[in-house]
Coordinates of C-alpha atoms in Angstrom, one line a residue:
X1 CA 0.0 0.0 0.0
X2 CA 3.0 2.3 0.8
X3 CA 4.5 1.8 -2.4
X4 CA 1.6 2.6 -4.4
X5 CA 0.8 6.0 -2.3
X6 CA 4.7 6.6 -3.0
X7 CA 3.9 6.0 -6.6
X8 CA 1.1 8.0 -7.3
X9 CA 2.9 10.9 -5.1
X10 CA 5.5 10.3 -8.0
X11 CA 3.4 10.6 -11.0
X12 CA 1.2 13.0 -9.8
X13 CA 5.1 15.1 -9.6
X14 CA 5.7 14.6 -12.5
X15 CA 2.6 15.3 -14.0
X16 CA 3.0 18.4 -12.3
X17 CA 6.5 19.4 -13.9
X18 CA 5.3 18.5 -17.1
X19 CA 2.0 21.0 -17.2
X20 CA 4.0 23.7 -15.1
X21 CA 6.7 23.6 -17.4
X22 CA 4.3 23.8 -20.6
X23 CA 1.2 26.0 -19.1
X24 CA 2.9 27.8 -16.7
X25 CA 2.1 27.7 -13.0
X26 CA -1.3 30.2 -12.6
X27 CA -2.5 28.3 -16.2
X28 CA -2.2 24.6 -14.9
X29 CA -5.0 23.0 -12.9
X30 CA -5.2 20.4 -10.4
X31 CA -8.0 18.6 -12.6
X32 CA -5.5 18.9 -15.5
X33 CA -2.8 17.3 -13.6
X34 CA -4.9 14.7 -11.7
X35 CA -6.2 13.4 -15.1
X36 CA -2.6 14.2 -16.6
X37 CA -1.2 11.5 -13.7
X38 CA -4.3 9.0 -14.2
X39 CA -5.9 10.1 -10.9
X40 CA -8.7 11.4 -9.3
X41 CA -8.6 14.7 -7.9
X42 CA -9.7 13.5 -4.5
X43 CA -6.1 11.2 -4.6
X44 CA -4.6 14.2 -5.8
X45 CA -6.1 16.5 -2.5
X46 CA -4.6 12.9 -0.4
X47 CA -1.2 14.0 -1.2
X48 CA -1.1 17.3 -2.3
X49 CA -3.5 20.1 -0.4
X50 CA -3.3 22.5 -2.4
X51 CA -1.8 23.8 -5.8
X52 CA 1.6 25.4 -4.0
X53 CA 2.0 22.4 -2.1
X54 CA 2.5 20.7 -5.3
X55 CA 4.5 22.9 -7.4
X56 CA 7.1 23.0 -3.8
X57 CA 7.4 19.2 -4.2
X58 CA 8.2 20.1 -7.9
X59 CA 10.6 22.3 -6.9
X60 CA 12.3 20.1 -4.6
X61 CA 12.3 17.2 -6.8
X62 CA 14.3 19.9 -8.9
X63 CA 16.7 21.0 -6.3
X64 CA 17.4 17.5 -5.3
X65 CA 18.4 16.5 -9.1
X66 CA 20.4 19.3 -8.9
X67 CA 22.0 18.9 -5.5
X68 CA 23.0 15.1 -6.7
X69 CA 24.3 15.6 -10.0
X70 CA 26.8 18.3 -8.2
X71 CA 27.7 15.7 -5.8
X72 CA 28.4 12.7 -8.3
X73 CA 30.9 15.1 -10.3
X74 CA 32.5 16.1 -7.3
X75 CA 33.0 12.2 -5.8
X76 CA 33.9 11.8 -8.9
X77 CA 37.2 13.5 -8.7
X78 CA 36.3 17.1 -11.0
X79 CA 38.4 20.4 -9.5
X80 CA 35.4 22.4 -8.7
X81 CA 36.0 24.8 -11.5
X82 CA 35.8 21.7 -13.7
X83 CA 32.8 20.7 -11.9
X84 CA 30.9 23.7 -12.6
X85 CA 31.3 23.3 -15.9
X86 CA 30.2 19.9 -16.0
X87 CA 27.3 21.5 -13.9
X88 CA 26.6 23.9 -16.5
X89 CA 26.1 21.2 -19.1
X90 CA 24.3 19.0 -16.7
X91 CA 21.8 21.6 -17.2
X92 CA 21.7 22.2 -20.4
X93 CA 20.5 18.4 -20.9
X94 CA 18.3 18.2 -17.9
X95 CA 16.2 21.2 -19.3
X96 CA 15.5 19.0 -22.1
X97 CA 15.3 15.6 -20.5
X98 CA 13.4 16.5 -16.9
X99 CA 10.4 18.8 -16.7
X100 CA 10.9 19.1 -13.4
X101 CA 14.3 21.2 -14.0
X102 CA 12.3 23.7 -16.2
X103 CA 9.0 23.8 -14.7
X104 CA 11.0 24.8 -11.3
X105 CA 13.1 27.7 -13.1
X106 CA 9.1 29.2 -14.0
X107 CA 7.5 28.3 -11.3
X108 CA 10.1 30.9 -9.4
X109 CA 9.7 33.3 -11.8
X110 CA 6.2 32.9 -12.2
X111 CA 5.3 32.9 -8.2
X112 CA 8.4 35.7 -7.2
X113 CA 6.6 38.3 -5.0
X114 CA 3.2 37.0 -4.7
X115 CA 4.4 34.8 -1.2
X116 CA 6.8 33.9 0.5
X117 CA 8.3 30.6 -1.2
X118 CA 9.3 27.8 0.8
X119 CA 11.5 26.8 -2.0
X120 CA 13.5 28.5 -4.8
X121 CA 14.8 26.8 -6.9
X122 CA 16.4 29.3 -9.0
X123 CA 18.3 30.8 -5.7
X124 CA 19.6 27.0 -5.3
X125 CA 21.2 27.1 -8.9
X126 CA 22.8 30.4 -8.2
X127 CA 24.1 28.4 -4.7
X128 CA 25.6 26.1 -6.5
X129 CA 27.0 27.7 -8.9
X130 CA 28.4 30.3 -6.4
X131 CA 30.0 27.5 -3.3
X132 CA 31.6 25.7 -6.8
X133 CA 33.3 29.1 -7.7
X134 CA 34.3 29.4 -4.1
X135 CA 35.5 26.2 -3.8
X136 CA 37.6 27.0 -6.7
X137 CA 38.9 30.2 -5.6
X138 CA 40.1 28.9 -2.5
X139 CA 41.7 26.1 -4.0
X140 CA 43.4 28.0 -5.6
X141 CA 41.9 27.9 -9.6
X142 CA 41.2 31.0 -10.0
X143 CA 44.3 33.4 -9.4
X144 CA 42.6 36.6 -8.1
X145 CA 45.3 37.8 -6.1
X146 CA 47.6 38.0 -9.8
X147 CA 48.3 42.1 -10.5
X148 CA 46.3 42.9 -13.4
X149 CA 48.4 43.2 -16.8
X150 CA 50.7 46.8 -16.9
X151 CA 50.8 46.7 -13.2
X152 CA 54.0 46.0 -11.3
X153 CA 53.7 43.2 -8.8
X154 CA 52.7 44.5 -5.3
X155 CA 51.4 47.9 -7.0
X156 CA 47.8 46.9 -6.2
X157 CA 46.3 48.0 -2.7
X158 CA 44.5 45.4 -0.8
X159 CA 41.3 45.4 -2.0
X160 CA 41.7 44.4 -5.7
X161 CA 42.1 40.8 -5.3
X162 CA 38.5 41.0 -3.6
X163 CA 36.9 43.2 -6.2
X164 CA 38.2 40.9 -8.8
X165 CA 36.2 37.6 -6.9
X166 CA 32.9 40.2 -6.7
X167 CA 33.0 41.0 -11.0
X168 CA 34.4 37.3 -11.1
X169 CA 31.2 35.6 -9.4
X170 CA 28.8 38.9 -11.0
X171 CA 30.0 37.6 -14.7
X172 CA 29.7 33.7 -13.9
X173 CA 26.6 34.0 -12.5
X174 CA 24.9 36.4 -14.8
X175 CA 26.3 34.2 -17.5
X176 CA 25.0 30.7 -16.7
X177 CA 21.9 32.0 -15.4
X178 CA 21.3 32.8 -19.6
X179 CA 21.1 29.1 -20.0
X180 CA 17.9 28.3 -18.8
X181 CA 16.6 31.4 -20.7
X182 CA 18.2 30.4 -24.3
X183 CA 16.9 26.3 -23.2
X184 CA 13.3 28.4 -23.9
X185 CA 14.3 29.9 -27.1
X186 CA 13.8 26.2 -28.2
X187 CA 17.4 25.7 -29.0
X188 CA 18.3 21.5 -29.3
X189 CA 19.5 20.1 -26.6
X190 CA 22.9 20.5 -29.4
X191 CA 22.6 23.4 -30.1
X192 CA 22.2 24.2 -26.4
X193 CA 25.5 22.4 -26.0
X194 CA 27.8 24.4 -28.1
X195 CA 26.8 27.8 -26.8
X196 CA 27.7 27.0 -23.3
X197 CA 31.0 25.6 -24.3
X198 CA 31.1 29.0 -26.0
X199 CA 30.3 30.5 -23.1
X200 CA 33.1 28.8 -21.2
X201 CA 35.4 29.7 -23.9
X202 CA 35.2 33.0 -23.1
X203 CA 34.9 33.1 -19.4
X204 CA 37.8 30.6 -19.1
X205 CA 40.9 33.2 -20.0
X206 CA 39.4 35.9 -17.7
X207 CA 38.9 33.2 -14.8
X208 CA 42.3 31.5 -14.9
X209 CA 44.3 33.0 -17.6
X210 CA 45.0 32.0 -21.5
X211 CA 47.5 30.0 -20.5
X212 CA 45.6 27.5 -18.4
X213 CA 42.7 27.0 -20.7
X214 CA 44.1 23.7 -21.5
X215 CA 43.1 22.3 -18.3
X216 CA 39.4 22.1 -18.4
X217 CA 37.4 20.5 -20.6
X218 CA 34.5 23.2 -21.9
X219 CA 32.6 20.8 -23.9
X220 CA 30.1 18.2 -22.7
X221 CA 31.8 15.3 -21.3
X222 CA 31.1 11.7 -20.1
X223 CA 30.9 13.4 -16.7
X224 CA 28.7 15.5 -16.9
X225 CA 26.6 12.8 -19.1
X226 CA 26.9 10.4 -15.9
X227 CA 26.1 13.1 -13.2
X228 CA 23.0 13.6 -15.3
X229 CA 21.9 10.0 -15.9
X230 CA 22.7 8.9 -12.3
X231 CA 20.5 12.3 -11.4
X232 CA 17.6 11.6 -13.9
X233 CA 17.7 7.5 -12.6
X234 CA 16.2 8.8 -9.4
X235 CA 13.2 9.6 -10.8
X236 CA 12.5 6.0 -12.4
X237 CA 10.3 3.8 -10.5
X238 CA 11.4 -0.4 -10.3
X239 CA 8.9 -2.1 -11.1
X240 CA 8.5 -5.7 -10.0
X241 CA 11.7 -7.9 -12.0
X242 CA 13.9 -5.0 -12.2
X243 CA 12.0 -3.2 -15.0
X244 CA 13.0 1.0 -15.0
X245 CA 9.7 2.8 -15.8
X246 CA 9.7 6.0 -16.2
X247 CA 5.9 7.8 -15.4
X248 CA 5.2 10.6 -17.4
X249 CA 1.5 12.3 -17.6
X250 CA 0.3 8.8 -16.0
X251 CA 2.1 6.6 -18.8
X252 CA 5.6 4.5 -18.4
X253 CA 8.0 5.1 -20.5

């Protein structure tokens, strides 16, 4: 009985994401996404009470997909710098492969001011985004504390290394931030793909210097592509026999 209230609760997520993402969050109903899940709305009301209850489990589903695929890259040995690219490609796909990445980027935008939210997702992308450039600042990827070019070394006062992390973490985070808005252009997931390593391209030099480019990666690699899948597995049900299904709009997939 458990694991069929856990399933429903599931689809009825998912279901959620999916008419969120494409109606927007005042636009979808609760009939729509009880009958979009293969439910009745009084099953819905049993798990959900009310349409903001629903669209926070969205949202965490979101920041847990998240949170995990920036964990596997980091276990799996990634610099942080290295891993926040990956991250940034992580995204790209998951925008096109999860509705629940993209139905919790509008949900935020759509619900910002009306109440206080009890989650954000889009202020726990910018957290992420922000501890991996930290992390990499501290370990010492990003070389802040380097006099800028014409300068004589020690000419600087004190404060310049810290103003250069400020316009540092302003022009990451302003810049990745624009991938979620070009995913709704209706770019491909490829085409997506080559404008962030584009991106990347040009944030790299100003980040670490020309001269260490060669270190990371800026195109989509197999870890990113695992950090996703292993992210994206959580959300398919076993079924009996070791089946994956995965329930979208009430059907398996």
């Amino acid at each position: 009985m458990q694991e069929r209230s856990e399933r429903t609760r599931r689809r009825l997520v998912f279901a959620g994401a999916e008419l969120f993402h494409r109606n927007g969050y005042a636009n979808a109903t609760l009939g729509e996404i009880a009958g979009a899940a293969g439910v009745t709305k009084g099953a819905l009301y049993f798990h959900f009470a009310s349409k903001d209850e629903l669209a926070d489990a969205v949202q965490q589903r979101g920041c847990g997909l998240l949170h995990e695929a920036v964990r596997g890259l980091r276990e799996g040995g990634a610099s942080p710098l290295q891993a926040l690219i990956d991250t940034t490609h992580w995204l790209a796909r998951t925008l096109h492969e999860d509705p629940a990445i993209p139905a919790s980027f509008r949900i935020t935008k759509e619900c910002a001011g009306h109440q206080p939210a009890s989650v954000d997702f889009h202020g726990a992308w910018l957290s992420a985004v922000c501890e991996l450039l930290r992390m990499a600042r501290d370990v010492g990827e990003l070389p802040l504390d380097r006099p800028a070019v014409g300068v004589p070394d020690g000419a600087e006062d004190a404060g310049s290394a810290a103003d250069r992390w400020e316009s540092a973490e302003a022009l990451v985070a302003a810049a990745v931030c624009g991938i979620e808005v070009l995913a709704g252009t209706g770019l491909s997931y490829e085409e997506l793909q080559r404008k962030v390593a584009a991106l990347w391209g040009l944030l790299l030099p100003s980040l670490v210097g020309a001269e260490r480019v060669r270190e990371y990666r800026i195109a989509a690699g197999s870890a990113a592509g695992s950090a996703a899948g292993s992210a994206a597995g959580s959300a398919a049900a076993r079924e009996p026999g070791g089946e994956r299904r995965y329930e979208f709009l009430g059907s398996a997939v």
